[in-house]
Short mmCIF file of N, CA and C in Angstrom, two decimals:
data_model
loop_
_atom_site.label_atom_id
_atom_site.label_comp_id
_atom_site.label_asym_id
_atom_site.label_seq_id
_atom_site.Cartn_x
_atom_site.Cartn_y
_atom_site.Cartn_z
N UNK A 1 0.82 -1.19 0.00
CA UNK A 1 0.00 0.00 0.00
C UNK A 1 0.86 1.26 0.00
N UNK A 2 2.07 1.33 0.87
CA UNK A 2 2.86 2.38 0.93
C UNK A 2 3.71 2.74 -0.72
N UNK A 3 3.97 1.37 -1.19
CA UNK A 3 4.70 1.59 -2.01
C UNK A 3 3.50 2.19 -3.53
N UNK A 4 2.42 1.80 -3.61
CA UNK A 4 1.45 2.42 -4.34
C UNK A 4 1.21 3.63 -3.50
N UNK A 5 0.88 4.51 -3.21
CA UNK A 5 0.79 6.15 -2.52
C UNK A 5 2.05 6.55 -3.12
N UNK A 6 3.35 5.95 -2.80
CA UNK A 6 4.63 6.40 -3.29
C UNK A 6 4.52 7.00 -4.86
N UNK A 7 4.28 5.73 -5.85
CA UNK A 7 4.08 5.89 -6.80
C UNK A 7 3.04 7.10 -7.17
N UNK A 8 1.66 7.25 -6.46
CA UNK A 8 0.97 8.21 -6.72
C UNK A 8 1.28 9.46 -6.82
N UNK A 9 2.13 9.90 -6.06
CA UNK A 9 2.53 10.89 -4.95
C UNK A 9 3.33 11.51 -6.47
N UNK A 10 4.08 10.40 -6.95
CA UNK A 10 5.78 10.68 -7.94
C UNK A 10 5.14 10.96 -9.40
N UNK A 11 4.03 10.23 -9.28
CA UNK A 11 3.38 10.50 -11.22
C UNK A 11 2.55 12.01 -10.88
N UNK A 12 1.55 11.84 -9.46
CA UNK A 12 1.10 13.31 -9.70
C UNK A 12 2.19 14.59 -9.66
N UNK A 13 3.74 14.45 -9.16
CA UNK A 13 4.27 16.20 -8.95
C UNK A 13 4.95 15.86 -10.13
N UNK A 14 5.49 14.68 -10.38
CA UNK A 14 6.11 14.96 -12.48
C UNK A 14 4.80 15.35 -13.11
N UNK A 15 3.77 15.24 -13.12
CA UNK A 15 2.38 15.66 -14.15
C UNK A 15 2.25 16.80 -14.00
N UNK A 16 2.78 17.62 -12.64
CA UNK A 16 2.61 18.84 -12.39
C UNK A 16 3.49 20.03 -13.20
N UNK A 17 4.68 19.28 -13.40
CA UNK A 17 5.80 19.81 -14.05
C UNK A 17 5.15 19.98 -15.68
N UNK A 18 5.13 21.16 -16.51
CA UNK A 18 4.89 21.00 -18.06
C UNK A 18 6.16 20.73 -18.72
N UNK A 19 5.85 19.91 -19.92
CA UNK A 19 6.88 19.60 -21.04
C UNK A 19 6.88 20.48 -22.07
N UNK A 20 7.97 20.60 -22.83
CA UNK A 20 8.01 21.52 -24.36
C UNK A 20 6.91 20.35 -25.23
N UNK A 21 5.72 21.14 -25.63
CA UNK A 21 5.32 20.58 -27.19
C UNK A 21 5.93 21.54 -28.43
N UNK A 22 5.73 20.86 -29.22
CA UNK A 22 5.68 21.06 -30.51
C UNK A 22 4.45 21.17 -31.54
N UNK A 23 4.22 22.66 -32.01
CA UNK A 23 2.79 22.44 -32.75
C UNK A 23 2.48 23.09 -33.94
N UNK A 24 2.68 22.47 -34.74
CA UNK A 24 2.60 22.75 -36.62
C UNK A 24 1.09 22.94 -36.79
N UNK A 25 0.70 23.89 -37.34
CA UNK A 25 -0.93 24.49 -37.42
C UNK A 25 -1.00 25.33 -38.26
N UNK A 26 -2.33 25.46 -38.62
CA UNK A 26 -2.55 26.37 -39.75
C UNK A 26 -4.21 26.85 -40.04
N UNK A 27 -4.58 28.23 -40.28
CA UNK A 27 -5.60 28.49 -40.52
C UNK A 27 -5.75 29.11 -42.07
N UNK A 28 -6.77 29.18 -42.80
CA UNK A 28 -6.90 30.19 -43.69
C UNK A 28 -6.49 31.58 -43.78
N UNK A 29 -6.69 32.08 -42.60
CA UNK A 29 -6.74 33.17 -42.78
C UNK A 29 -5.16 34.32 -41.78
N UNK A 30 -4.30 33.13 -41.25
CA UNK A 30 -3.77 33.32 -40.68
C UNK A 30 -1.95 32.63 -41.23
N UNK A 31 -2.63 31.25 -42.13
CA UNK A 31 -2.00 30.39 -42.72
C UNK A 31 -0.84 29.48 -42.39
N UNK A 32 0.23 28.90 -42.59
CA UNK A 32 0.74 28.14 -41.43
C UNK A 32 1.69 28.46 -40.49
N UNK A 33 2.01 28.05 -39.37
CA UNK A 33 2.56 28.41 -38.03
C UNK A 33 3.13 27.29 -37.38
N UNK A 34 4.20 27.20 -37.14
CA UNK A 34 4.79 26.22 -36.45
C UNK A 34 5.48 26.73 -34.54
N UNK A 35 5.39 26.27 -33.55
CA UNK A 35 5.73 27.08 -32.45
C UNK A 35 6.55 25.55 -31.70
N UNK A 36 7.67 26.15 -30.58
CA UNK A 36 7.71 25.26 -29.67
C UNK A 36 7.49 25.79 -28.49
N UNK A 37 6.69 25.69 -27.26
CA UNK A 37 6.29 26.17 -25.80
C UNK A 37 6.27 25.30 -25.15
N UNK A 38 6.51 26.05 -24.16
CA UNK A 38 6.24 25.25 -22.20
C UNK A 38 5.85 26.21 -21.45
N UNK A 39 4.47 25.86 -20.67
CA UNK A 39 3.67 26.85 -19.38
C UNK A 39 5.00 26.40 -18.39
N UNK A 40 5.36 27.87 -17.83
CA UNK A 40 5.99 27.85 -16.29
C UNK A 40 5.22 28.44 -15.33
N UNK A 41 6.35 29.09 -14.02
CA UNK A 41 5.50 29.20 -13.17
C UNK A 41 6.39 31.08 -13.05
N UNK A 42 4.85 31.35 -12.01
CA UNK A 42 5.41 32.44 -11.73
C UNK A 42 4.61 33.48 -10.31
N UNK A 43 4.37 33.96 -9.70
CA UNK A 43 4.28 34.88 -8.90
C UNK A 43 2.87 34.83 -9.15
N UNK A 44 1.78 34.48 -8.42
CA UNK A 44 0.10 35.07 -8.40
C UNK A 44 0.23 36.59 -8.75
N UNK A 45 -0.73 36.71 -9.38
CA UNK A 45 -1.70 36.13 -10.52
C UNK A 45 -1.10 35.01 -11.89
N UNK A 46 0.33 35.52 -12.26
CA UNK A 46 1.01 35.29 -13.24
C UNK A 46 1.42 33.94 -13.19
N UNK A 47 0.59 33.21 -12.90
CA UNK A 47 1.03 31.97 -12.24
C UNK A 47 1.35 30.77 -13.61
N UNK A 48 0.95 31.06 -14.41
CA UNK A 48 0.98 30.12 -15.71
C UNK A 48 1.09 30.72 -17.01
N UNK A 49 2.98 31.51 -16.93
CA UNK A 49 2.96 32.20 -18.41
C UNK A 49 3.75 30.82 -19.11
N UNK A 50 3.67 31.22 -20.52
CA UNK A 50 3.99 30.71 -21.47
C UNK A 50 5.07 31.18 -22.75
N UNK A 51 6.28 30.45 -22.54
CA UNK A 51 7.22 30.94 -23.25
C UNK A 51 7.22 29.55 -24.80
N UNK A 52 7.27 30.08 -25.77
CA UNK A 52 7.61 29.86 -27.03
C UNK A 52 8.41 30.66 -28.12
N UNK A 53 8.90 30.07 -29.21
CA UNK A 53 9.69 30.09 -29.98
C UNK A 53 8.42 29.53 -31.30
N UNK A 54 8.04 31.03 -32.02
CA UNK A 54 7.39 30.84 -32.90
C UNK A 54 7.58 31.38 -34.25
N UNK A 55 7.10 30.68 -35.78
CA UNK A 55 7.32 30.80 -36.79
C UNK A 55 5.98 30.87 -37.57
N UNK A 56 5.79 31.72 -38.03
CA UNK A 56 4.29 32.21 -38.81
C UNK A 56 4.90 32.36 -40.21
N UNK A 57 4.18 31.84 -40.86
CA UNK A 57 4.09 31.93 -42.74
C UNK A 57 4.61 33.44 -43.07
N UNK A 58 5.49 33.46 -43.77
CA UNK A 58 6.00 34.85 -44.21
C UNK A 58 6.23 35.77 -43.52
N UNK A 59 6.93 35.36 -42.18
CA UNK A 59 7.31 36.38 -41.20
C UNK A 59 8.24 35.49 -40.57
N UNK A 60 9.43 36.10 -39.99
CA UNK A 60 10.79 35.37 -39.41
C UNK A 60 10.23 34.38 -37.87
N UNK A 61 10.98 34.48 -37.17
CA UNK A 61 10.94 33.83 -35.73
C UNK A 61 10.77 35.17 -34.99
N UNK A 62 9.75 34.66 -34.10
CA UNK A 62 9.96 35.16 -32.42
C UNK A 62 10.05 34.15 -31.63
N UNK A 63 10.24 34.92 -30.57
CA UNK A 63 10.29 34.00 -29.19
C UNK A 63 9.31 35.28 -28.20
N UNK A 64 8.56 34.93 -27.75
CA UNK A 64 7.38 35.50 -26.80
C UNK A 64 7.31 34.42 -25.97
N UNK A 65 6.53 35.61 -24.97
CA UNK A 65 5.18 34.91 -23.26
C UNK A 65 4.23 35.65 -24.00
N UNK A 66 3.43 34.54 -23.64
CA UNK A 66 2.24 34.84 -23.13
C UNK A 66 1.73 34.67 -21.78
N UNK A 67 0.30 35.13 -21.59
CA UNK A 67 -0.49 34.93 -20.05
C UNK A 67 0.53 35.65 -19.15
N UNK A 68 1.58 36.28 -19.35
CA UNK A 68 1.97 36.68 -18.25
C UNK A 68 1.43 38.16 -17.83
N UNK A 69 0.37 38.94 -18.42
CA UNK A 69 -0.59 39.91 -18.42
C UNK A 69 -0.03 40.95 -17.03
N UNK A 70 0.98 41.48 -17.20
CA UNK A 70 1.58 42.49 -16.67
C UNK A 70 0.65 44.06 -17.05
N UNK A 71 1.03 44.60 -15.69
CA UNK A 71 0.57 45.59 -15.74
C UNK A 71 1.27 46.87 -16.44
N UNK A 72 2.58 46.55 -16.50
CA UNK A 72 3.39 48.22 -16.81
C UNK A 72 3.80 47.56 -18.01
N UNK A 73 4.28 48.49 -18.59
CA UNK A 73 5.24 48.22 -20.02
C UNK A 73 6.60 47.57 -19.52
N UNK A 74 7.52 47.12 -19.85
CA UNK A 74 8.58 46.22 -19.59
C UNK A 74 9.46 46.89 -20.67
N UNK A 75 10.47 47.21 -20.57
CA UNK A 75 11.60 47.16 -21.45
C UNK A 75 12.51 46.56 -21.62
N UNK A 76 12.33 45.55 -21.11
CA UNK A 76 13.66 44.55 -21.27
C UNK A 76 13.26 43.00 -20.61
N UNK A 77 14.19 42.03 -21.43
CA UNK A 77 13.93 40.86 -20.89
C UNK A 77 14.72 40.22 -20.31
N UNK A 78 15.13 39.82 -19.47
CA UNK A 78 16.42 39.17 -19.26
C UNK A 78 16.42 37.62 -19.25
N UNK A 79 17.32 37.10 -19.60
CA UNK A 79 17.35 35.31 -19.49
C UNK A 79 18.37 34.71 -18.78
N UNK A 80 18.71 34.06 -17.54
CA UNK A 80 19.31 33.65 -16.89
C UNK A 80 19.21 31.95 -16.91
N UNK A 81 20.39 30.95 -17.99
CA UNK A 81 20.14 29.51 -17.74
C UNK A 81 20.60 28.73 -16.61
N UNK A 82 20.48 27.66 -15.76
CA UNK A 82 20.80 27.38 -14.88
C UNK A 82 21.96 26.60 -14.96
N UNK A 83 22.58 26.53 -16.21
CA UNK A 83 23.95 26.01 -16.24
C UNK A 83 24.70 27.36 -17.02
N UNK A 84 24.56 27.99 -16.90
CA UNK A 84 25.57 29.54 -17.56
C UNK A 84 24.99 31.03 -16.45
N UNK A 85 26.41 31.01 -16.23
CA UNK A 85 26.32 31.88 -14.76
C UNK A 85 26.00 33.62 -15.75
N UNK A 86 25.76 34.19 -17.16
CA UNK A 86 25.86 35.11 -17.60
C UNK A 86 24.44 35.41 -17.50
N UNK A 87 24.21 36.45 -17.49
CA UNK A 87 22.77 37.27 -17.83
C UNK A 87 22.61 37.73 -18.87
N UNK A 88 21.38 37.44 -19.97
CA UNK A 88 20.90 37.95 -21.30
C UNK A 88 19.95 38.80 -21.03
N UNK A 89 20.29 40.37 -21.42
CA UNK A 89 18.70 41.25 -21.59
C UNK A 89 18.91 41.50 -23.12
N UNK A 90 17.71 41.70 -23.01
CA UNK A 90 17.09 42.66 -24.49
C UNK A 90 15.80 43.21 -24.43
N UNK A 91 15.72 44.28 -25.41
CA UNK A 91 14.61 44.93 -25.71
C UNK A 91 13.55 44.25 -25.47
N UNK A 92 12.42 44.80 -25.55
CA UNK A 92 11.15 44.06 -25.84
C UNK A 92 9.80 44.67 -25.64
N UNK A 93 8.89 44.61 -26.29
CA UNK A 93 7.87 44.88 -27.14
C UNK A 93 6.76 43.94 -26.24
N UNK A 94 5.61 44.59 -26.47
CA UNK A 94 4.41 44.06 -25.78
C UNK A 94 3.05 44.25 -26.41
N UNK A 95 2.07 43.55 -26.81
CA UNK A 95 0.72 44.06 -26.90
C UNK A 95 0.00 44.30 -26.60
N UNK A 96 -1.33 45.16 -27.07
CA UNK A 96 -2.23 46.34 -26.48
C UNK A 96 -2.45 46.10 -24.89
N UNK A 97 -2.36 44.66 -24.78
CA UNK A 97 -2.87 44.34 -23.91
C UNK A 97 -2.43 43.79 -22.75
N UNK A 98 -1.12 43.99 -23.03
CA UNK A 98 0.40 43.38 -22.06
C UNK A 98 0.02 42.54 -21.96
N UNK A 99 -0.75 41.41 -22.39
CA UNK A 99 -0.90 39.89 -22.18
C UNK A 99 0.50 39.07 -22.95
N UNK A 100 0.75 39.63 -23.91
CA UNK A 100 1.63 38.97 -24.61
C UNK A 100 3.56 40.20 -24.98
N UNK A 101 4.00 39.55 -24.56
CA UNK A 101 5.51 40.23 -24.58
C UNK A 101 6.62 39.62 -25.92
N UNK A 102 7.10 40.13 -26.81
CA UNK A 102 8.09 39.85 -27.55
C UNK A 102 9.77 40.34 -27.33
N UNK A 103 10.31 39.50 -27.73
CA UNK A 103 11.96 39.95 -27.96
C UNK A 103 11.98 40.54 -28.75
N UNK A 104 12.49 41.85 -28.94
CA UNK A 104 13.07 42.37 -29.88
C UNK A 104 14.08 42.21 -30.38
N UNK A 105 14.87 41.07 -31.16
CA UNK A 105 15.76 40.69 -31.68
C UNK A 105 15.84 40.01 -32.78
N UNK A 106 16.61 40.19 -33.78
CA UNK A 106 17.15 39.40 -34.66
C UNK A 106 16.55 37.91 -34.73
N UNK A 107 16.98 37.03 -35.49
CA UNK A 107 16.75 35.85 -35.36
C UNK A 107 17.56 35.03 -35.00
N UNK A 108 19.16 35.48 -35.72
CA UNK A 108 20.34 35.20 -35.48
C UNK A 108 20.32 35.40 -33.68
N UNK A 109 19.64 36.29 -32.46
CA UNK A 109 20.27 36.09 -31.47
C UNK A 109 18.57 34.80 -30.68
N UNK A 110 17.69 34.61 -31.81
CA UNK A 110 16.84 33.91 -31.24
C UNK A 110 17.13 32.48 -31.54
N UNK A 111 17.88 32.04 -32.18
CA UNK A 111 18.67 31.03 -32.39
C UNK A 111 19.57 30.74 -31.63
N UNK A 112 20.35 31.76 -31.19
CA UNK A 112 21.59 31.61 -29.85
C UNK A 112 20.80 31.25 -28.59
N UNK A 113 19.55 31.94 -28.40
CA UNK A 113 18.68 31.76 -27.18
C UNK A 113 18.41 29.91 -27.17
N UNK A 114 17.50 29.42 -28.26
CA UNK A 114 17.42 28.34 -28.63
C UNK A 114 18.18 27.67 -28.01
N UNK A 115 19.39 27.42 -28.73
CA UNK A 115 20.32 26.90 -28.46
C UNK A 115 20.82 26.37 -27.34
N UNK A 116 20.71 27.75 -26.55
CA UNK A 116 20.88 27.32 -25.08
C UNK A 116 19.69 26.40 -24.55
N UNK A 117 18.64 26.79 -24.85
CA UNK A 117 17.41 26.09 -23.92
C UNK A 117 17.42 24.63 -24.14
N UNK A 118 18.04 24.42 -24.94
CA UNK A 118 18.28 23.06 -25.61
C UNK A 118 19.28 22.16 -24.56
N UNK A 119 19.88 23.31 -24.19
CA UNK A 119 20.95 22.48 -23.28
C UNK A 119 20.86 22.89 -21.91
N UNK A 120 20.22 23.09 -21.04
CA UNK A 120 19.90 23.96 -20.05
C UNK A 120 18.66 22.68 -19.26
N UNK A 121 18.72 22.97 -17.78
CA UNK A 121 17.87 22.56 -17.73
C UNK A 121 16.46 23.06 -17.26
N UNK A 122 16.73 24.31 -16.45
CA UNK A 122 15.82 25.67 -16.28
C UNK A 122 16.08 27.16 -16.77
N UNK A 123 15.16 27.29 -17.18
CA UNK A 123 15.41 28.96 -18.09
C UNK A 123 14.63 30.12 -16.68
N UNK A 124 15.28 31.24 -16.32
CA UNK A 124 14.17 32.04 -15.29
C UNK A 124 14.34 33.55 -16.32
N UNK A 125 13.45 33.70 -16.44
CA UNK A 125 12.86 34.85 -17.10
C UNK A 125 12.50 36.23 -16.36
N UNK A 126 12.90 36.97 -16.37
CA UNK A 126 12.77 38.75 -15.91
C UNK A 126 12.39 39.70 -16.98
N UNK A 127 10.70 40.43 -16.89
CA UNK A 127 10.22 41.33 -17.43
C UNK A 127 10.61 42.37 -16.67
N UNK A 128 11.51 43.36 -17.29
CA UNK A 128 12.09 44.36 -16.17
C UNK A 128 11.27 45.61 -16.99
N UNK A 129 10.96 46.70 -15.64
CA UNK A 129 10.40 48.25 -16.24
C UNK A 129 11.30 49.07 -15.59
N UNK A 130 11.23 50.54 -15.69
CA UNK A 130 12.61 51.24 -14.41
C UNK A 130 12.70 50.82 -13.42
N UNK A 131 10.93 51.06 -12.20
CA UNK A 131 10.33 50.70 -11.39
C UNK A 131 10.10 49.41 -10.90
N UNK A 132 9.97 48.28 -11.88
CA UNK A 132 9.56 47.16 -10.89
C UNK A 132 9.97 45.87 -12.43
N UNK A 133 9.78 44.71 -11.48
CA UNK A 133 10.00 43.73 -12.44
C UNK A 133 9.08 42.44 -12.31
N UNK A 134 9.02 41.60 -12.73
CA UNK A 134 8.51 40.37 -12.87
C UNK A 134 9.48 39.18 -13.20
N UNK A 135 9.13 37.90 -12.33
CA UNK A 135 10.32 36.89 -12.49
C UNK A 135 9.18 35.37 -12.90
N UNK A 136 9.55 34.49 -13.26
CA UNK A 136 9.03 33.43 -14.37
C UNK A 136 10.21 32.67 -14.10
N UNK A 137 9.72 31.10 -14.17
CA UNK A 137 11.05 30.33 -14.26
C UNK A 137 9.90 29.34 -15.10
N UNK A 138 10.90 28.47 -16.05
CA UNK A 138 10.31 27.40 -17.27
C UNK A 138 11.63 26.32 -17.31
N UNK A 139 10.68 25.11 -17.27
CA UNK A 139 11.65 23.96 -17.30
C UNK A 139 12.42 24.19 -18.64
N UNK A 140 13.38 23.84 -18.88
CA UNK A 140 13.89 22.96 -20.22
C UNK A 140 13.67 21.53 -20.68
N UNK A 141 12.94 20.50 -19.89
CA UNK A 141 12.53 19.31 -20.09
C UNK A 141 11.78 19.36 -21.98
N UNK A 142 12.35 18.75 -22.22
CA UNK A 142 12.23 18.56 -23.90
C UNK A 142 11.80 19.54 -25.00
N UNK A 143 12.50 20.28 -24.26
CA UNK A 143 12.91 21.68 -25.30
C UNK A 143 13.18 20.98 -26.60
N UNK A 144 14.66 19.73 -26.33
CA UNK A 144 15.72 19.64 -27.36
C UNK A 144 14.38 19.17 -28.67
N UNK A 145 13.80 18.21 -27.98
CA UNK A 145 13.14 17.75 -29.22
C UNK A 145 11.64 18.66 -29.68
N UNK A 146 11.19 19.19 -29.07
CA UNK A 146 10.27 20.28 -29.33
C UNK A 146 11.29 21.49 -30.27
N UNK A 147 12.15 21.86 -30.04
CA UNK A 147 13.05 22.92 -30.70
C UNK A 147 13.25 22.26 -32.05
N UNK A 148 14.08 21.32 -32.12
CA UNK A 148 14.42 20.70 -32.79
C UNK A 148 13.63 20.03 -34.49
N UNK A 149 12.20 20.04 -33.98
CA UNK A 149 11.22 19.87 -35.05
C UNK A 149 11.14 20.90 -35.40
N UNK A 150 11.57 22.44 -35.09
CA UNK A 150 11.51 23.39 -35.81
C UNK A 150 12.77 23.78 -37.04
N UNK A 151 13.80 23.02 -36.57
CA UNK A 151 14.46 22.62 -37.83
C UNK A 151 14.97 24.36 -37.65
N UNK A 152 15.55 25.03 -36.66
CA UNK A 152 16.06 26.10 -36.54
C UNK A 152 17.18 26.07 -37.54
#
């Protein structure tokens, strides 16, 4: 009996943890889109943003959150991996509705980002404004092969 609870106990907090999918899609009117994401965690309310690495029909790569529905504008993002002691900021861009935040970068440095997450095993994320900031942490658990179908 103990050793079944054990087991329960170990499948429900890994189920708790999210994995990278991978998701090739397409609408008419929007046309096709390929993304790789994983929900992390973060600070109530912000408790379930969502970082991806996305590719839309006739437009380059981003890498965005979503759900992380901040209140101030953010100017910068920072990326801290848990095996590389350096800190990454950059610009960044938000919509009407601060629900959704972009990198402002190149592709060439969203590929370097990639890269890392690939090999990493936690990514923690900082929406910084002058005034105040926001912190996010996201597994790397199968980034490699979620990334990887994007054929970066």
């Amino acid at each position: 009996m103990k050793s079944i609870l054990t087991g329960l106990l170990l499948a429900l907090s890994l189920s708790a943890f999210s994995q990278w999918e991978y998701v090739n899609e397409g609408t008419t009117f929007d046309g096709k889109m390929e993304y790789a994401a994983v929900v992390g965690t973060g600070d109530f309310p912000y408790s379930n943003p969502v970082i991806g690495i996305r590719r839309r029909e006739g437009k380059g790569l981003e890498l965005m959150f979503v759900s992380v529905n901040s209140s101030y504008s953010a100017e910068s993002i920072s990326f801290k991996f848990n095996n590389d002691d350096k800190i990454y900021t950059y610009s960044a861009s938000h919509s009407e509705d601060y629900e959704s935040w972009f990198l402002n970068e190149d592709e060439a440095v969203i590929k370097e980002l990639a890269l890392k997450m690939k090999s990493g095993l936690i990514l923690y994320v900082r929406l910084s404004s002058e005034n105040s900031h926001e912190d996010y942490a996201f597994t790397l658990r199968g980034s490699t092969a979620a990334i990887e179908k994007m054929k970066l």
